[in-house]
Amino acid sequence: MGTNYQYIPCALQEELRRIASAIVAPGKGILAADESPGSMEKRFSPYNLPNTEENRRQYRQLMFTTENLQDYISGVILHNETLYQKADNGKTFGDLLRHRGIIVGIKVDKGIVPLPGTLDEGTTEGLDDLYCRCGKYKRDGCDFAKWRCVLKIGKHTPSYQAIMENTNILARYASICQSQGIVPIVEPEVLVDGDHDIIRAQKVTETVLAAQYKALNDHHVFLEGTLLKPNMILPGQSSCRKNSPEEVAYVTVQSFLRAVPAAVPGIVFLSGGQSEEEATVHLNAINTINLKRPWELSFSYGRALQASAMAAWAGKKENIPLGQAELKKRAKASSLARSGKYVAGSIPPFKAEQSLFVADHKY
Ligand code: 13P
């Protein structure tokens, strides 16, 4: 095995390190607003809102012009369409966010496709032109990127093939991003679908993370300039056994201690179908559990930051201030939880606890 490898240049290391630590600055986390145009259909349909480019623009404008959002949100992940859409004042959303001091991220994967030879497992496409796209995104003001892979828990899954393929493609993506000055968010999501218990979820997540960090090392990825975006470790969505926030926090942090190097500056959890309150309470428990925590433990939520805002807005112009107030509440609650200061039930969601679970979730 060849081991003659040069580290990336010091200036690039410094730039990546600076961006990654700014994203996980104290009290701050990420708003994942990178749903593809196709997946916005599911978000809009409960409100009978046509999934048009203009409605997507109006919704993103509501979020990105929320007053004081930057107090809680360090970075926003955008879809290509959103990066270049313009707010009413003529500024692109990318520029608007940057001028507010929010770091702009971009989803660069092109979605999940079947992995032949497996039991309905998948991999994620998008490597072919990634080098050029990353160069362009960097010039257009993006400083970080996201690529999501999913692993499914079943009797015979995830397979060795799916684990190897997905962790390797994430490592290739990460090395390409870094060569262009973009911090990669590495997202090997173990889906919550299934009736397994928390211990099975723990074992699978540990196995996937161990493979992930081996692959990142094989591809010479500079860990200090990366962020990990994992699932919290939970029992399966249809399991009859529920675990307390302390149990969830314990197995989650324990597994990460076993599998994630301390060189990684931050772990930014996805919400993965948890309700807004669940995702907040679990993140708070993760930040207060009596275990070592060598990384920042923050959030990169999509559904758990947006569900109340969307429900309050429901596509009506007169509801924009209400939608913005709801987004600010969830952002503040997540910020408190990320600092271990959230009191359960203190910032209720717009609607009584609604499940945000979507089977076999696509982004
Ligand atoms: P959820 O928080 O809705 O799971 O989504 C986060 C995300 O960005 C998934 O890739």
Short mmCIF file of C-alpha atoms and ligand atoms in Angstrom, two decimals:
data_model
loop_
_atom_site.label_atom_id
_atom_site.label_comp_id
_atom_site.label_asym_id
_atom_site.label_seq_id
_atom_site.Cartn_x
_atom_site.Cartn_y
_atom_site.Cartn_z
CA MET A 1 0.00 0.00 0.00
CA GLY A 2 1.44 3.38 -1.03
CA THR A 3 1.71 5.91 1.78
CA ASN A 4 3.70 8.64 0.06
CA TYR A 5 1.22 11.46 0.29
CA GLN A 6 1.52 15.26 0.62
CA TYR A 7 -0.86 17.13 2.89
CA ILE A 8 -2.88 19.87 1.20
CA PRO A 9 -1.18 23.31 1.26
CA CYS A 10 -1.15 25.11 4.62
CA ALA A 11 -3.14 28.10 3.33
CA LEU A 12 -5.91 25.79 2.12
CA GLN A 13 -5.88 23.90 5.42
CA GLU A 14 -6.28 27.19 7.25
CA GLU A 15 -9.14 28.34 5.05
CA LEU A 16 -11.05 25.07 5.46
CA ARG A 17 -10.44 25.01 9.21
CA ARG A 18 -11.68 28.60 9.53
CA ILE A 19 -14.90 27.94 7.61
CA ALA A 20 -15.69 24.70 9.46
CA SER A 21 -15.21 26.25 12.88
CA ALA A 22 -17.28 29.33 11.96
CA ILE A 23 -20.17 27.03 11.01
CA VAL A 24 -20.10 25.38 14.44
CA ALA A 25 -19.46 28.62 16.36
CA PRO A 26 -20.95 28.63 19.89
CA GLY A 27 -24.74 28.76 19.90
CA LYS A 28 -25.02 28.37 16.13
CA GLY A 29 -26.00 25.73 13.61
CA ILE A 30 -27.21 25.17 10.08
CA LEU A 31 -30.58 25.67 8.40
CA ALA A 32 -30.88 22.96 5.74
CA ALA A 33 -33.05 24.58 3.06
CA ASP A 34 -31.73 22.59 0.11
CA GLU A 35 -34.80 20.54 -0.76
CA SER A 36 -34.77 19.88 -4.49
CA PRO A 37 -37.56 21.49 -6.53
CA GLY A 38 -39.16 18.03 -6.80
CA SER A 39 -39.13 17.33 -3.08
CA MET A 40 -40.80 20.69 -2.30
CA GLU A 41 -43.98 19.09 -3.70
CA LYS A 42 -44.41 17.10 -0.47
CA ARG A 43 -43.86 20.21 1.66
CA PHE A 44 -46.36 22.35 -0.24
CA SER A 45 -49.10 19.81 -0.91
CA PRO A 46 -50.65 19.83 2.63
CA TYR A 47 -51.35 23.55 2.02
CA ASN A 48 -52.62 23.08 -1.55
CA LEU A 49 -49.78 25.27 -2.71
CA PRO A 50 -48.63 24.66 -6.31
CA ASN A 51 -44.96 23.69 -6.44
CA THR A 52 -43.91 26.53 -8.76
CA GLU A 53 -40.54 28.27 -8.94
CA GLU A 54 -42.20 31.47 -7.70
CA ASN A 55 -43.76 29.79 -4.65
CA ARG A 56 -40.40 28.21 -3.80
CA ARG A 57 -38.81 31.67 -4.11
CA GLN A 58 -41.44 33.26 -1.86
CA TYR A 59 -40.96 30.58 0.79
CA ARG A 60 -37.17 30.86 0.78
CA GLN A 61 -37.42 34.65 0.89
CA LEU A 62 -39.60 34.38 3.99
CA MET A 63 -36.90 32.32 5.71
CA PHE A 64 -33.83 34.22 4.57
CA THR A 65 -35.21 37.67 5.48
CA THR A 66 -36.20 36.62 9.00
CA GLU A 67 -34.92 39.25 11.38
CA ASN A 68 -31.92 38.27 13.52
CA LEU A 69 -31.72 34.78 11.98
CA GLN A 70 -27.95 35.15 12.05
CA ASP A 71 -28.02 35.13 15.87
CA TYR A 72 -28.76 31.38 15.73
CA ILE A 73 -27.93 30.28 12.21
CA SER A 74 -24.32 30.31 10.99
CA GLY A 75 -24.93 28.66 7.63
CA VAL A 76 -27.74 27.84 5.21
CA ILE A 77 -27.63 24.99 2.69
CA LEU A 78 -29.19 25.88 -0.66
CA HIS A 79 -30.19 24.02 -3.78
CA ASN A 80 -28.66 25.25 -7.05
CA GLU A 81 -31.99 26.83 -8.04
CA THR A 82 -32.20 28.84 -4.79
CA LEU A 83 -28.60 30.08 -4.90
CA TYR A 84 -29.30 32.05 -8.06
CA GLN A 85 -32.92 33.08 -7.38
CA LYS A 86 -33.42 36.72 -6.46
CA ALA A 87 -35.15 38.31 -3.51
CA ASP A 88 -37.62 41.16 -4.16
CA ASN A 89 -34.76 43.66 -3.67
CA GLY A 90 -32.90 42.17 -6.65
CA LYS A 91 -30.12 40.47 -4.66
CA THR A 92 -29.51 36.76 -5.23
CA PHE A 93 -30.29 34.67 -2.18
CA GLY A 94 -26.59 33.76 -1.99
CA ASP A 95 -25.60 37.45 -1.74
CA LEU A 96 -28.45 38.27 0.61
CA LEU A 97 -27.34 35.58 3.08
CA ARG A 98 -23.68 36.49 2.84
CA HIS A 99 -24.42 40.15 3.51
CA ARG A 100 -26.21 39.05 6.67
CA GLY A 101 -23.04 37.24 7.79
CA ILE A 102 -24.47 33.79 7.06
CA ILE A 103 -22.20 31.25 5.38
CA VAL A 104 -23.61 29.88 2.13
CA GLY A 105 -23.65 26.14 1.54
CA ILE A 106 -24.72 24.22 -1.55
CA LYS A 107 -26.17 20.75 -2.05
CA VAL A 108 -23.97 19.16 -4.70
CA ASP A 109 -25.25 15.60 -4.86
CA LYS A 110 -27.71 14.77 -7.62
CA GLY A 111 -29.90 12.44 -5.62
CA ILE A 112 -30.21 8.77 -4.82
CA VAL A 113 -30.29 6.02 -7.46
CA PRO A 114 -30.68 2.24 -7.04
CA LEU A 115 -27.57 0.18 -6.31
CA PRO A 116 -27.97 -2.93 -8.49
CA GLY A 117 -27.36 -6.25 -6.77
CA THR A 118 -28.65 -5.08 -3.40
CA LEU A 119 -31.97 -5.47 -1.60
CA ASP A 120 -33.39 -2.11 -2.63
CA GLU A 121 -30.40 -0.10 -1.40
CA GLY A 122 -29.07 3.00 -3.12
CA THR A 123 -26.13 5.24 -3.79
CA THR A 124 -25.88 8.92 -4.65
CA GLU A 125 -24.94 10.40 -8.03
CA GLY A 126 -23.07 13.57 -8.95
CA LEU A 127 -19.30 13.00 -9.03
CA ASP A 128 -18.71 13.36 -12.78
CA ASP A 129 -18.64 17.15 -13.05
CA LEU A 130 -18.18 17.88 -9.36
CA TYR A 131 -14.70 19.40 -9.64
CA CYS A 132 -15.92 22.08 -12.08
CA ARG A 133 -19.16 22.70 -10.20
CA CYS A 134 -17.28 23.18 -6.91
CA GLY A 135 -14.94 25.70 -8.55
CA LYS A 136 -17.92 27.66 -9.86
CA TYR A 137 -19.80 27.51 -6.56
CA LYS A 138 -16.73 28.77 -4.71
CA ARG A 139 -16.44 31.70 -7.12
CA ASP A 140 -20.16 32.35 -6.63
CA GLY A 141 -19.71 32.64 -2.86
CA CYS A 142 -20.34 29.14 -1.46
CA ASP A 143 -18.00 28.02 1.30
CA PHE A 144 -19.43 24.64 2.19
CA ALA A 145 -21.29 21.78 0.55
CA LYS A 146 -23.51 18.86 1.40
CA TRP A 147 -23.76 15.38 -0.09
CA ARG A 148 -26.29 12.93 1.36
CA CYS A 149 -26.05 9.15 1.20
CA VAL A 150 -28.55 6.83 2.87
CA LEU A 151 -28.21 3.41 4.45
CA LYS A 152 -31.25 1.32 5.33
CA ILE A 153 -31.62 -0.98 8.32
CA GLY A 154 -33.33 -4.27 7.47
CA LYS A 155 -32.80 -7.94 8.24
CA HIS A 156 -30.04 -8.13 5.60
CA THR A 157 -29.16 -4.47 5.20
CA PRO A 158 -27.13 -2.37 5.10
CA SER A 159 -25.00 -4.64 2.93
CA TYR A 160 -21.22 -4.52 2.83
CA GLN A 161 -21.56 -3.35 -0.78
CA ALA A 162 -23.79 -0.39 0.17
CA ILE A 163 -21.56 0.63 3.07
CA MET A 164 -18.40 0.51 0.93
CA GLU A 165 -19.96 2.32 -2.03
CA ASN A 166 -21.62 5.09 -0.05
CA THR A 167 -18.73 5.84 2.29
CA ASN A 168 -16.28 5.81 -0.61
CA ILE A 169 -18.36 8.18 -2.73
CA LEU A 170 -18.67 10.55 0.24
CA ALA A 171 -14.89 10.48 0.66
CA ARG A 172 -14.32 11.24 -3.05
CA TYR A 173 -16.81 14.10 -2.85
CA ALA A 174 -15.08 15.45 0.27
CA SER A 175 -11.63 15.45 -1.32
CA ILE A 176 -12.93 17.21 -4.45
CA CYS A 177 -14.67 19.91 -2.37
CA GLN A 178 -11.56 20.56 -0.31
CA SER A 179 -9.41 20.97 -3.42
CA GLN A 180 -11.69 23.92 -4.32
CA GLY A 181 -11.72 25.52 -0.85
CA ILE A 182 -15.15 24.16 0.05
CA VAL A 183 -15.81 22.48 3.40
CA PRO A 184 -17.62 19.18 2.78
CA ILE A 185 -20.45 18.10 5.04
CA VAL A 186 -20.25 14.33 5.02
CA GLU A 187 -23.72 12.85 5.47
CA PRO A 188 -24.00 9.06 5.70
CA GLU A 189 -27.58 8.95 7.01
CA VAL A 190 -28.78 5.70 8.56
CA LEU A 191 -32.54 5.96 8.00
CA VAL A 192 -34.92 5.63 10.93
CA ASP A 193 -37.34 3.46 8.88
CA GLY A 194 -37.93 0.03 10.44
CA ASP A 195 -38.94 -1.71 13.65
CA HIS A 196 -35.42 -2.32 15.00
CA ASP A 197 -34.39 -1.32 18.52
CA ILE A 198 -31.86 1.35 19.48
CA ILE A 199 -29.03 -1.15 19.93
CA ARG A 200 -29.34 -2.33 16.32
CA ALA A 201 -29.34 1.32 15.19
CA GLN A 202 -26.25 1.89 17.31
CA LYS A 203 -24.33 -1.06 15.86
CA VAL A 204 -25.21 -0.13 12.26
CA THR A 205 -24.32 3.55 12.78
CA GLU A 206 -20.97 2.63 14.36
CA THR A 207 -20.16 0.27 11.49
CA VAL A 208 -21.03 2.91 8.90
CA LEU A 209 -19.04 5.63 10.69
CA ALA A 210 -16.01 3.36 11.06
CA ALA A 211 -16.11 2.70 7.29
CA GLN A 212 -16.65 6.41 6.66
CA TYR A 213 -13.52 7.52 8.52
CA LYS A 214 -11.44 4.75 6.90
CA ALA A 215 -12.60 5.98 3.48
CA LEU A 216 -11.89 9.63 4.35
CA ASN A 217 -8.41 8.63 5.45
CA ASP A 218 -7.86 6.59 2.26
CA HIS A 219 -8.77 9.71 0.24
CA HIS A 220 -6.45 11.94 2.32
CA VAL A 221 -9.29 14.19 3.41
CA PHE A 222 -8.23 16.94 5.83
CA LEU A 223 -10.55 16.12 8.75
CA GLU A 224 -10.18 19.49 10.46
CA GLY A 225 -11.82 21.00 7.39
CA THR A 226 -14.89 18.73 7.37
CA LEU A 227 -18.16 18.42 9.28
CA LEU A 228 -20.11 15.22 9.87
CA LYS A 229 -23.89 15.24 9.42
CA PRO A 230 -25.22 12.02 10.94
CA ASN A 231 -28.49 10.66 12.26
CA MET A 232 -29.01 10.61 16.00
CA ILE A 233 -29.20 7.01 17.22
CA LEU A 234 -32.87 6.19 17.76
CA PRO A 235 -35.05 3.08 17.73
CA GLY A 236 -36.76 2.43 14.37
CA GLN A 237 -39.77 4.56 13.55
CA SER A 238 -42.15 1.59 13.94
CA SER A 239 -40.44 0.01 16.94
CA CYS A 240 -42.73 -0.43 19.95
CA ARG A 241 -39.89 0.50 22.30
CA LYS A 242 -39.17 4.21 22.83
CA ASN A 243 -36.07 5.43 24.65
CA SER A 244 -35.65 8.41 26.93
CA PRO A 245 -33.71 11.47 25.72
CA GLU A 246 -30.90 10.48 28.11
CA GLU A 247 -30.70 6.97 26.61
CA VAL A 248 -30.66 8.41 23.08
CA ALA A 249 -27.95 10.90 24.06
CA TYR A 250 -25.86 8.23 25.78
CA VAL A 251 -25.74 5.75 22.90
CA THR A 252 -25.32 8.53 20.34
CA VAL A 253 -22.32 10.16 22.03
CA GLN A 254 -20.85 6.77 23.00
CA SER A 255 -20.92 5.60 19.37
CA PHE A 256 -19.41 8.82 18.09
CA LEU A 257 -16.62 8.57 20.65
CA ARG A 258 -15.88 5.12 19.25
CA ALA A 259 -15.99 6.10 15.59
CA VAL A 260 -15.42 9.83 14.94
CA PRO A 261 -11.88 11.21 15.30
CA ALA A 262 -11.43 14.17 17.66
CA ALA A 263 -9.82 16.07 14.76
CA VAL A 264 -13.31 16.59 13.31
CA PRO A 265 -14.43 20.05 14.49
CA GLY A 266 -18.16 19.47 14.51
CA ILE A 267 -21.02 17.06 14.24
CA VAL A 268 -24.19 18.68 12.90
CA PHE A 269 -27.16 16.36 13.28
CA LEU A 270 -29.97 15.96 10.78
CA SER A 271 -33.44 15.76 12.27
CA GLY A 272 -34.45 12.70 10.25
CA GLY A 273 -38.23 12.79 10.77
CA GLN A 274 -38.22 13.62 14.50
CA SER A 275 -40.76 16.22 15.55
CA GLU A 276 -39.42 19.71 16.20
CA GLU A 277 -39.61 19.25 19.96
CA GLU A 278 -38.03 15.74 19.89
CA ALA A 279 -35.10 16.93 17.78
CA THR A 280 -34.57 19.84 20.19
CA VAL A 281 -34.84 17.78 23.39
CA HIS A 282 -32.51 15.10 22.02
CA LEU A 283 -29.90 17.66 20.95
CA ASN A 284 -30.07 19.24 24.38
CA ALA A 285 -29.55 15.84 26.07
CA ILE A 286 -26.60 15.14 23.74
CA ASN A 287 -25.03 18.41 24.90
CA THR A 288 -25.53 17.70 28.59
CA ILE A 289 -24.80 13.96 28.88
CA ASN A 290 -21.92 13.14 31.16
CA LEU A 291 -19.51 11.83 28.51
CA LYS A 292 -16.47 13.34 26.80
CA ARG A 293 -17.43 15.52 23.82
CA PRO A 294 -14.32 16.47 21.82
CA TRP A 295 -16.34 17.99 18.93
CA GLU A 296 -18.98 20.71 18.71
CA LEU A 297 -22.40 19.03 18.67
CA SER A 298 -24.85 21.14 16.72
CA PHE A 299 -27.69 20.94 14.22
CA SER A 300 -28.26 21.00 10.48
CA TYR A 301 -32.00 20.56 10.50
CA GLY A 302 -34.40 20.70 7.60
CA ARG A 303 -37.83 19.55 8.76
CA ALA A 304 -37.25 20.29 12.47
CA LEU A 305 -36.49 23.96 11.72
CA GLN A 306 -39.03 24.52 8.98
CA ALA A 307 -42.23 22.63 9.78
CA SER A 308 -43.78 25.32 12.02
CA ALA A 309 -42.75 28.16 9.71
CA MET A 310 -44.31 26.40 6.73
CA ALA A 311 -47.53 25.62 8.62
CA ALA A 312 -47.87 29.20 9.88
CA TRP A 313 -47.24 30.69 6.44
CA ALA A 314 -49.29 28.17 4.42
CA GLY A 315 -48.57 30.18 1.25
CA LYS A 316 -50.43 33.33 2.35
CA LYS A 317 -48.82 36.74 2.04
CA GLU A 318 -50.47 38.03 5.21
CA ASN A 319 -48.92 35.15 7.19
CA ILE A 320 -45.29 35.98 6.34
CA PRO A 321 -44.57 37.64 9.73
CA LEU A 322 -46.11 34.67 11.53
CA GLY A 323 -44.00 32.21 9.51
CA GLN A 324 -40.87 34.21 10.27
CA ALA A 325 -41.69 34.31 13.98
CA GLU A 326 -42.05 30.51 13.97
CA LEU A 327 -38.74 30.02 12.17
CA LYS A 328 -37.04 32.29 14.69
CA LYS A 329 -38.53 30.31 17.58
CA ARG A 330 -37.25 26.98 16.22
CA ALA A 331 -33.84 28.49 15.47
CA LYS A 332 -33.62 29.86 19.00
CA ALA A 333 -34.74 26.55 20.52
CA SER A 334 -32.12 24.65 18.47
CA SER A 335 -29.46 27.16 19.46
CA LEU A 336 -30.32 26.73 23.14
CA ALA A 337 -30.29 22.92 22.75
CA ARG A 338 -26.93 23.05 21.02
CA SER A 339 -25.64 24.87 24.13
CA GLY A 340 -27.38 22.42 26.53
CA LYS A 341 -29.75 25.15 27.74
CA TYR A 342 -33.13 24.17 26.28
CA VAL A 343 -35.92 23.50 28.77
CA ALA A 344 -38.27 20.83 27.35
CA GLY A 345 -41.62 22.31 26.28
CA SER A 346 -40.49 25.91 26.70
CA ILE A 347 -40.72 26.80 22.98
CA PRO A 348 -43.74 24.92 21.63
CA PRO A 349 -44.17 24.30 17.90
CA PHE A 350 -46.90 26.03 15.88
CA LYS A 351 -49.05 22.89 15.75
CA ALA A 352 -49.30 20.30 18.53
CA GLU A 353 -46.54 17.71 18.14
CA GLN A 354 -46.81 16.44 14.56
CA SER A 355 -44.68 13.61 13.22
CA LEU A 356 -42.36 14.75 10.45
CA PHE A 357 -41.48 11.19 9.46
CA VAL A 358 -41.51 10.47 5.71
CA ALA A 359 -40.89 6.85 4.70
CA ASP A 360 -37.71 6.37 2.60
CA HIS A 361 -37.15 10.13 2.72
CA LYS A 362 -35.73 11.81 -0.41
CA TYR A 363 -34.23 15.28 -0.22
P1 13P B 1 -33.93 16.72 8.00
O1 13P B 1 -33.45 17.52 9.17
O2 13P B 1 -35.29 17.09 7.53
O3 13P B 1 -33.75 15.24 8.20
O4 13P B 1 -33.03 17.08 6.75
C1 13P B 1 -31.74 17.48 6.88
C2 13P B 1 -31.01 17.24 5.63
O5 13P B 1 -30.36 18.12 5.13
C3 13P B 1 -31.05 15.92 5.04
O6 13P B 1 -30.08 15.82 4.05
#
